Structures are given as C-alpha cells and as structure tokens.
mmCIF file of C-alpha atoms in Angstrom:
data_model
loop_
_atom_site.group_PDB
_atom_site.id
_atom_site.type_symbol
_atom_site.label_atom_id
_atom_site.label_comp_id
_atom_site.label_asym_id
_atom_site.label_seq_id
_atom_site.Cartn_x
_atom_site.Cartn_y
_atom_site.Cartn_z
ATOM 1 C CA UNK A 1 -2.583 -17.287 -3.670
ATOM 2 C CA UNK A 2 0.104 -15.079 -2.511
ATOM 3 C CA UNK A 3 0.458 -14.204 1.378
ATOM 4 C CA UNK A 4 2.410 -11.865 2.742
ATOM 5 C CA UNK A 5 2.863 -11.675 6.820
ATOM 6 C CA UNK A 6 4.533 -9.585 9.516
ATOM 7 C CA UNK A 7 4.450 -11.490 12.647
ATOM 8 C CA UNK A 8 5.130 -8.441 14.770
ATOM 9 C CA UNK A 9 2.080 -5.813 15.136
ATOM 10 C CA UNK A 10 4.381 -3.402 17.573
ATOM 11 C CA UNK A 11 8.267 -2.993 18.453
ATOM 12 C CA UNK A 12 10.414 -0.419 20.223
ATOM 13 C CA UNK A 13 13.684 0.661 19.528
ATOM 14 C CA UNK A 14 15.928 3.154 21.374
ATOM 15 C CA UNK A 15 16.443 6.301 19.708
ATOM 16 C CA UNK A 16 19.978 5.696 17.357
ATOM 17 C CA UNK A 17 19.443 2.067 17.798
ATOM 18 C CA UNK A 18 19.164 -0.272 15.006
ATOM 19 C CA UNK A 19 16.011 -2.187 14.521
ATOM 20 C CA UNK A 20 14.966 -4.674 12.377
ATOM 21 C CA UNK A 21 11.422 -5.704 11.265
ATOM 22 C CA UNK A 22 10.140 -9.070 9.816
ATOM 23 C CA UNK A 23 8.350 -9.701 7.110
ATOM 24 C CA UNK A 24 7.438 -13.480 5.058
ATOM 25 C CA UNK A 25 5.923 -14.086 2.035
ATOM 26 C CA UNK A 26 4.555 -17.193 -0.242
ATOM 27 C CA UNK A 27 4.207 -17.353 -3.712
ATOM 28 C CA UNK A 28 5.179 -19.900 -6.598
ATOM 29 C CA UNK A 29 6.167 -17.283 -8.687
ATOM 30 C CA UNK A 30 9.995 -16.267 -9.329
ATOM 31 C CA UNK A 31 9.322 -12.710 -10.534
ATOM 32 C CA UNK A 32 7.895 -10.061 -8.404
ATOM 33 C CA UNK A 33 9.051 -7.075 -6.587
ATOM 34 C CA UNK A 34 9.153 -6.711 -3.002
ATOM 35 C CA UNK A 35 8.259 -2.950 -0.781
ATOM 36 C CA UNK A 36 8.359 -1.498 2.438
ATOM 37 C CA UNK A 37 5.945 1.256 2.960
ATOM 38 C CA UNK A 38 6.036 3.452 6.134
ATOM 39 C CA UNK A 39 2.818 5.504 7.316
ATOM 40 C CA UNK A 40 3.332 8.127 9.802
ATOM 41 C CA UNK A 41 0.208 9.502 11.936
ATOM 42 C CA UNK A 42 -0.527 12.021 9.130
ATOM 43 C CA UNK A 43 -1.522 8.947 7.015
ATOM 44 C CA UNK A 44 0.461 9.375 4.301
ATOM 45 C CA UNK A 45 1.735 6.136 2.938
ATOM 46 C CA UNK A 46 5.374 7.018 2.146
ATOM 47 C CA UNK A 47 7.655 4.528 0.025
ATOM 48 C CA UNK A 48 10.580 3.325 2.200
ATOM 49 C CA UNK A 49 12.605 0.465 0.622
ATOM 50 C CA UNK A 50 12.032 -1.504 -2.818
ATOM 51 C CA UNK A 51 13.692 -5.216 -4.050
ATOM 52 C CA UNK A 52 13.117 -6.239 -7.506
ATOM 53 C CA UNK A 53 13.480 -10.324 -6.743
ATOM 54 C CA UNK A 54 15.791 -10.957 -9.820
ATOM 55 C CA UNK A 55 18.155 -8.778 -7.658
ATOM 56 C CA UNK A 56 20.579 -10.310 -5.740
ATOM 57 C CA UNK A 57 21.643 -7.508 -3.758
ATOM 58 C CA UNK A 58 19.688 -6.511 -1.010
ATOM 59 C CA UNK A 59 18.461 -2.672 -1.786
ATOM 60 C CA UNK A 60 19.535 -0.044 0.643
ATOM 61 C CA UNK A 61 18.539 3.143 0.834
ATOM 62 C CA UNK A 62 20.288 5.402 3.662
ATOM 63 C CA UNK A 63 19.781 4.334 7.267
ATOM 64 C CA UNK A 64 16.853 1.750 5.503
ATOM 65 C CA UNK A 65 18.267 -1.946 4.182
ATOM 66 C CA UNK A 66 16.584 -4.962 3.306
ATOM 67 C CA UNK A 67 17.532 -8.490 4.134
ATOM 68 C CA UNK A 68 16.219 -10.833 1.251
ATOM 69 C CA UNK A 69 16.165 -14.205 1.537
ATOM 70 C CA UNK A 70 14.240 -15.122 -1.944
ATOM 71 C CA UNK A 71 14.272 -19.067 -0.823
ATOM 72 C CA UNK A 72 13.104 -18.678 2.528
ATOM 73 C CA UNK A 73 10.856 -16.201 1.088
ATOM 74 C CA UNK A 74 11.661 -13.778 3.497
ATOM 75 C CA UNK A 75 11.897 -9.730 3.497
ATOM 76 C CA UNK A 76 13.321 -8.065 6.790
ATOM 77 C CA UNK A 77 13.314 -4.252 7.387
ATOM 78 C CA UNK A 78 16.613 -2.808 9.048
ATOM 79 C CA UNK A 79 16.421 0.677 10.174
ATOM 80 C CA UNK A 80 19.760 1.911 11.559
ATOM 81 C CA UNK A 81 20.552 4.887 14.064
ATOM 82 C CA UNK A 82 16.776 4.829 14.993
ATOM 83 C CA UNK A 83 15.310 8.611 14.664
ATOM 84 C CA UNK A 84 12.088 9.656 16.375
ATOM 85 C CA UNK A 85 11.304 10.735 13.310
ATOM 86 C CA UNK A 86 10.614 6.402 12.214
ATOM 87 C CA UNK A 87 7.833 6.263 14.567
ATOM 88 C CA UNK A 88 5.137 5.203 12.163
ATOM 89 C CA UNK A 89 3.193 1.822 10.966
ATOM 90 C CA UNK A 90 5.516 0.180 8.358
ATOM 91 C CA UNK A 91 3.746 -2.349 6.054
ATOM 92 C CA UNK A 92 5.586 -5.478 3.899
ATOM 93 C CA UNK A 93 4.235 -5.344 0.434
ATOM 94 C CA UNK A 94 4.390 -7.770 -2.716
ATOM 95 C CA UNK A 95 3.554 -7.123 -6.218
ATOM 96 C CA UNK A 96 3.274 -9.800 -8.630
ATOM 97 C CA UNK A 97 3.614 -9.931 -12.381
ATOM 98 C CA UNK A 98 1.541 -11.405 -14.675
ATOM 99 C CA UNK A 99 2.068 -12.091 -18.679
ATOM 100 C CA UNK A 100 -1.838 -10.614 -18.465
ATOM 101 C CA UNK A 101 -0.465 -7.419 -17.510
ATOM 102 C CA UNK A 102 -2.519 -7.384 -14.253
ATOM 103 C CA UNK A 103 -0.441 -6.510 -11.174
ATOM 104 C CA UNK A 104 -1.453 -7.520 -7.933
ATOM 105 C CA UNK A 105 -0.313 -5.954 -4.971
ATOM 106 C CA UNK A 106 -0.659 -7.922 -1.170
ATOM 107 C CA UNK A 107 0.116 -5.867 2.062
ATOM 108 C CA UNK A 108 0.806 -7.400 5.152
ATOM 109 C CA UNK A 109 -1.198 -6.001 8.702
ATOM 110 C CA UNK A 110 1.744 -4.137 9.638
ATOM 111 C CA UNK A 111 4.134 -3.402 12.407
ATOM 112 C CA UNK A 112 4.000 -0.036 14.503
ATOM 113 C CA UNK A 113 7.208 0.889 15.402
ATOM 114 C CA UNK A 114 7.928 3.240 18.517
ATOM 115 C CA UNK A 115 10.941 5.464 18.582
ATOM 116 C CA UNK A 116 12.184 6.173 22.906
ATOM 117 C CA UNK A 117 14.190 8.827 23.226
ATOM 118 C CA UNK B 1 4.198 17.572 -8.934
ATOM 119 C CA UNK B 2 0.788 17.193 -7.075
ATOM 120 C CA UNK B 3 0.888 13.359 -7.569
ATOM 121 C CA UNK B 4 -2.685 11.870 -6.268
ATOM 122 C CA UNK B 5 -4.762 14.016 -5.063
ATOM 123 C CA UNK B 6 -8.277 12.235 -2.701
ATOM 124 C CA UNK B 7 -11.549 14.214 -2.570
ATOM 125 C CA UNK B 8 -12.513 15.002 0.450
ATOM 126 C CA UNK B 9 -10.323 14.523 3.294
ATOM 127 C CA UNK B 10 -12.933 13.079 5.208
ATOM 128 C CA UNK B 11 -16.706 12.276 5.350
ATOM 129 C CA UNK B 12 -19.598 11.145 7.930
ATOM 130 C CA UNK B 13 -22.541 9.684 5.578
ATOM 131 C CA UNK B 14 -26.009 8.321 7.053
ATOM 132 C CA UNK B 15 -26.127 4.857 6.326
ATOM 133 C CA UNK B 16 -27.740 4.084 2.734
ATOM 134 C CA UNK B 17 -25.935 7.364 0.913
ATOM 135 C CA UNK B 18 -24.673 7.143 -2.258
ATOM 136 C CA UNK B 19 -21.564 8.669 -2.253
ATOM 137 C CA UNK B 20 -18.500 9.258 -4.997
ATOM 138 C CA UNK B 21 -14.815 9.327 -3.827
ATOM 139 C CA UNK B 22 -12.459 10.979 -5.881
ATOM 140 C CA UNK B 23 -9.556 10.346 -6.878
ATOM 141 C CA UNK B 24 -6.531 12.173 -9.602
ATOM 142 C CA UNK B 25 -3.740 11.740 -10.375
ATOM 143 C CA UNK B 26 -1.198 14.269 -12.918
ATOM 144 C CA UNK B 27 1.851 11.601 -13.470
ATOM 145 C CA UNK B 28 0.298 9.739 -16.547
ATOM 146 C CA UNK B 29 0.550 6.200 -14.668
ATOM 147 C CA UNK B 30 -1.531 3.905 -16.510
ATOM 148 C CA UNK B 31 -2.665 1.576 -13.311
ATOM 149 C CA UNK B 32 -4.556 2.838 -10.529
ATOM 150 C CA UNK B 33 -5.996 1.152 -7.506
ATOM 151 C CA UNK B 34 -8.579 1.377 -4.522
ATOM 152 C CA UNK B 35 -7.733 0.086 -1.140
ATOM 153 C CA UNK B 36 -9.149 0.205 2.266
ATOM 154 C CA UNK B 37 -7.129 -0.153 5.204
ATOM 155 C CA UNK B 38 -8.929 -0.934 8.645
ATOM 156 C CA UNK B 39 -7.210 -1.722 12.241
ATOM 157 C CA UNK B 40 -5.071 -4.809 12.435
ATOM 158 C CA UNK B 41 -6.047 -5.673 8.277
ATOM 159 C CA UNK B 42 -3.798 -3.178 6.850
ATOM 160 C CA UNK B 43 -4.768 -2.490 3.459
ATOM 161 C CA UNK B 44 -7.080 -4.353 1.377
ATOM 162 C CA UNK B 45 -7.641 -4.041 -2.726
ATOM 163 C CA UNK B 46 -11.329 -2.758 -3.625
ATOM 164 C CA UNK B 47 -10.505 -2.284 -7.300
ATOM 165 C CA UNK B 48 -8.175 -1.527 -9.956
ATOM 166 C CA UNK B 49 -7.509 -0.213 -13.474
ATOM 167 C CA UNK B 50 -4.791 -1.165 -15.526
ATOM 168 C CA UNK B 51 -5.424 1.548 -18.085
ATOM 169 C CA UNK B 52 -7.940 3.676 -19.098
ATOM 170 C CA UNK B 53 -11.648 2.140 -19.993
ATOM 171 C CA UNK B 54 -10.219 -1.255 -18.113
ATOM 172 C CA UNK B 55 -11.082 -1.665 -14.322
ATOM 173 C CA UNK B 56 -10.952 -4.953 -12.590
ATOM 174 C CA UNK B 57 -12.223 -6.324 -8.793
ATOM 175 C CA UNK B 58 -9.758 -6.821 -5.894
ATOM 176 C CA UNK B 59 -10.527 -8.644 -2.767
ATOM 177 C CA UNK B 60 -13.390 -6.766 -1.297
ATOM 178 C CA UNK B 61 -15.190 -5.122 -4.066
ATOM 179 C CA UNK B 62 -18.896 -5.598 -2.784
ATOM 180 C CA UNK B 63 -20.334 -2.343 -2.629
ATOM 181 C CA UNK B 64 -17.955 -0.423 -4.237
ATOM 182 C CA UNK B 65 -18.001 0.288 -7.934
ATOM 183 C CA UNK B 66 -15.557 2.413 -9.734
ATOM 184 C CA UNK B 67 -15.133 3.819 -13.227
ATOM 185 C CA UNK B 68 -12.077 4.634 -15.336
ATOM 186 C CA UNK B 69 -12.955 7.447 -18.667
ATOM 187 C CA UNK B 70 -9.300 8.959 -18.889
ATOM 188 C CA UNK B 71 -5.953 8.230 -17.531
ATOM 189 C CA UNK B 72 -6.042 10.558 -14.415
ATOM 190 C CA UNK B 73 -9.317 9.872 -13.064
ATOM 191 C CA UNK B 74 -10.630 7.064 -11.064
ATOM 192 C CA UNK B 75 -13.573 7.617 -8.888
ATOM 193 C CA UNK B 76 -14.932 5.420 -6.264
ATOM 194 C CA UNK B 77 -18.965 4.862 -5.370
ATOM 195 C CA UNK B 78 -20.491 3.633 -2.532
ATOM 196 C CA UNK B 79 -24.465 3.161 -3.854
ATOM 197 C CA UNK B 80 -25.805 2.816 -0.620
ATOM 198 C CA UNK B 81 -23.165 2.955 2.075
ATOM 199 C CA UNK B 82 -23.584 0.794 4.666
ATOM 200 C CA UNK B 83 -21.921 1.024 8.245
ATOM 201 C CA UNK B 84 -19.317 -1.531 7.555
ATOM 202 C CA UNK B 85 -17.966 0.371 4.667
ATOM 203 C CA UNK B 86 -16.416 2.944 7.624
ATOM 204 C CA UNK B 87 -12.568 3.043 6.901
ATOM 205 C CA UNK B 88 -9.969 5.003 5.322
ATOM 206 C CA UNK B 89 -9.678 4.324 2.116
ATOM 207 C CA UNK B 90 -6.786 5.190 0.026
ATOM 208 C CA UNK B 91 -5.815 5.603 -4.081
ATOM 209 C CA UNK B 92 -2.686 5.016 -5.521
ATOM 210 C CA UNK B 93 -1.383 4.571 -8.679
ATOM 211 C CA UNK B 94 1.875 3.101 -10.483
ATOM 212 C CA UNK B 95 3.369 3.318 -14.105
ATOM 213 C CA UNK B 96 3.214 0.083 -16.543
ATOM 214 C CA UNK B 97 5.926 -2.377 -15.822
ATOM 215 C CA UNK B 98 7.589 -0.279 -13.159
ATOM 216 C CA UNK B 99 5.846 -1.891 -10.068
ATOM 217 C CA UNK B 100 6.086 1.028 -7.477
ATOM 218 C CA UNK B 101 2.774 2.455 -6.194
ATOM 219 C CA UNK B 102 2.722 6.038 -5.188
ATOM 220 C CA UNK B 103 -0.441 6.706 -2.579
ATOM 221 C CA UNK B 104 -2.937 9.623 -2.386
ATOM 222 C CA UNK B 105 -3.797 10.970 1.018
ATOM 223 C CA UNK B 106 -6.195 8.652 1.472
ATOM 224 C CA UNK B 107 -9.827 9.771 2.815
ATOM 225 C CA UNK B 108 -11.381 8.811 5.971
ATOM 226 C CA UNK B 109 -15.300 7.797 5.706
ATOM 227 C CA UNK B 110 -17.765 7.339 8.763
ATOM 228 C CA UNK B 111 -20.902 5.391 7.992
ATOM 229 C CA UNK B 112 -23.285 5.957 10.502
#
C-alpha cells in the first residue's frame, strides 16, 4: 500500500527566507501524480504545487518549487522569499492511477510552517 | 465559479443523531470524495465516487454512508453519530483523468 510521510510536523522560517519542506513516499507503481496542498487557519485547503511523475522537470509555480527525486521517492517543498502570508499547515499528497479507473489519494500528517517577521 | 460548496459550516450533535452532510459541487467533475482530517492524522478518505450512481469505501468508512444520484451531489450520513466521529470533515472533488482535487470548505462536527 502506498505511504506517504512528512517527517517534520512544525518549521520556522524568517520572513523572505527560503524554506524547504520534506516529504517521502512508497509505492511500486511508476505512474501517479504528486501535490502539495497548503491550509491556512481559515481551513481552506488551497492547491500549492502539482508533479505529474512521468515529468522530469520539477514543477514550479512562483516563489513554490518542487524537488523530485522519483527513485528515492522523494517530494520536497521549496518556498522562496518566505511571506507571512505562508504561515499555514502544508500537506504532501499522492494520487495513484489505476487501469480500474479508481483514484486513490494518500495525504501525509503535515507540516505547520511559521512565518517570523 | 462557486466550486464545492459544504452544508453547514459547523455542527454540535448529541451523541446517537443521525445527521446528513452536504456536499455540491457546479464544475461537472465526475469523482468526488469524503475525508476527515483530525490533529496530527491529516486527512483521511471516508468515501468516494467515481461517477454518478458509483460510490466506493476509503480507509475509515465505518459509520459513514454516502450516496451519489447526480453528478453534483454527494451527501454524507452519520446514522447514529458517535463521539469519535468529532472532526472536520472535508469534500472535494476532481475531473476524470486529470488527478487534481479541488476542496470544499470543509465542515466542522462536535459529537457530544
């Protein structure tokens, strides 16, 4: 069964500071896509980041980039030029596909990350 | 664009309610899902629906039961809710093939 786990439940970064956050995975499968969701205190859960594993490239979107390491099975979260505005709980996220057509979709616990100013 | 819209916001229930959680959603996405999330857990799959009259269990489904007549409903039942079921629980939904879920609001439920 697929796993997905981020080893760090809190971290602090300085305010424009870059900050990375760690997420691992295991599967056996090859295809599968790969998220970062963030979820501020209103509760929303907001999509941050998203890495289709056939992709090569690691996805970036703004100050948000990924670091995937598909053999390592590993999924790091880089936020650069920290904003208070990051402060939330960001959760690792894997969705699996099946020939069935049934999509499965395993979050990790989280991390909260705290902004300083 | 409304997106997924959770009925109600929040709820306190005396243990051994039934209650219904709803759940819409107006972008035609033929999956939909039920999670809970609870403190240091994050979120955790109830059940799911990979298109209308289809609905599936995740990994915590006791309890629960859901139903799925059209595309843009997808309610959730609690028959007799039970002081463990407290938690925020959350809908989302995602298109066929595409793989990203979008999230409702989610709802907050107290079972006392």
């Amino acid at each position: 069964a697929q796993t997905v786990t981020q080893s760090q439940p809190e971290m602090s970064v300085q305010e424009a500071e870059t900050v990375t956050l760690s997420c691992t995975y295991d599967t056996s499968e090859s295809d599968y896509y790969l998220f970062w969701y963030k979820q501020p205190p209103s509760r929303q859960m907001i999509l941050v980041i998203r890495q289709e594993a056939y992709k090569q490239q690691n996805a970036t979107e703004n100050r948000f980039s990924v670091n995937f390491q598909k053999a390592a099975k590993s999924f790091s979260l880089k936020i650069s030029d920290s904003q208070l505005g990051d402060a939330a709980m960001y959760f690792c996220a894997y969705r699996s596909t099946t020939t069935s057509g049934t999509y499965k979709y395993i979050f990790g616990t989280g991390t909260r990350l705290k902004v300083l100013a | 664009i409304a997106g997924i819209t959770q009925a109600p916001t929040s709820q306190i229930l005396a243990a051994g309610r039934r209650m219904t959680l709803r759940c819409t959603q107006d972008m035609r996405h033929n999956a939909m899902y039920w999670y809970r999330q609870d403190l240091g857990l994050g979120l955790r799959l109830i059940h799911y629906s990979n298109t209308a009259g289809t609905t599936g269990k995740g990994e915590v489904p006791d309890g629960y039961s859901v139903s799925r007549a059209n595309t843009d409903d997808f309610p959730l039942t609690l028959a007799s809710a039970v002081p463990s079921q407290t938690s925020v629980y959350f809908c989302a939904s995602s298109p066929g093939g595409g793989g990203t879920q979008y999230f409702g609001p989610g709802t907050r439920l107290t079972v006392l």
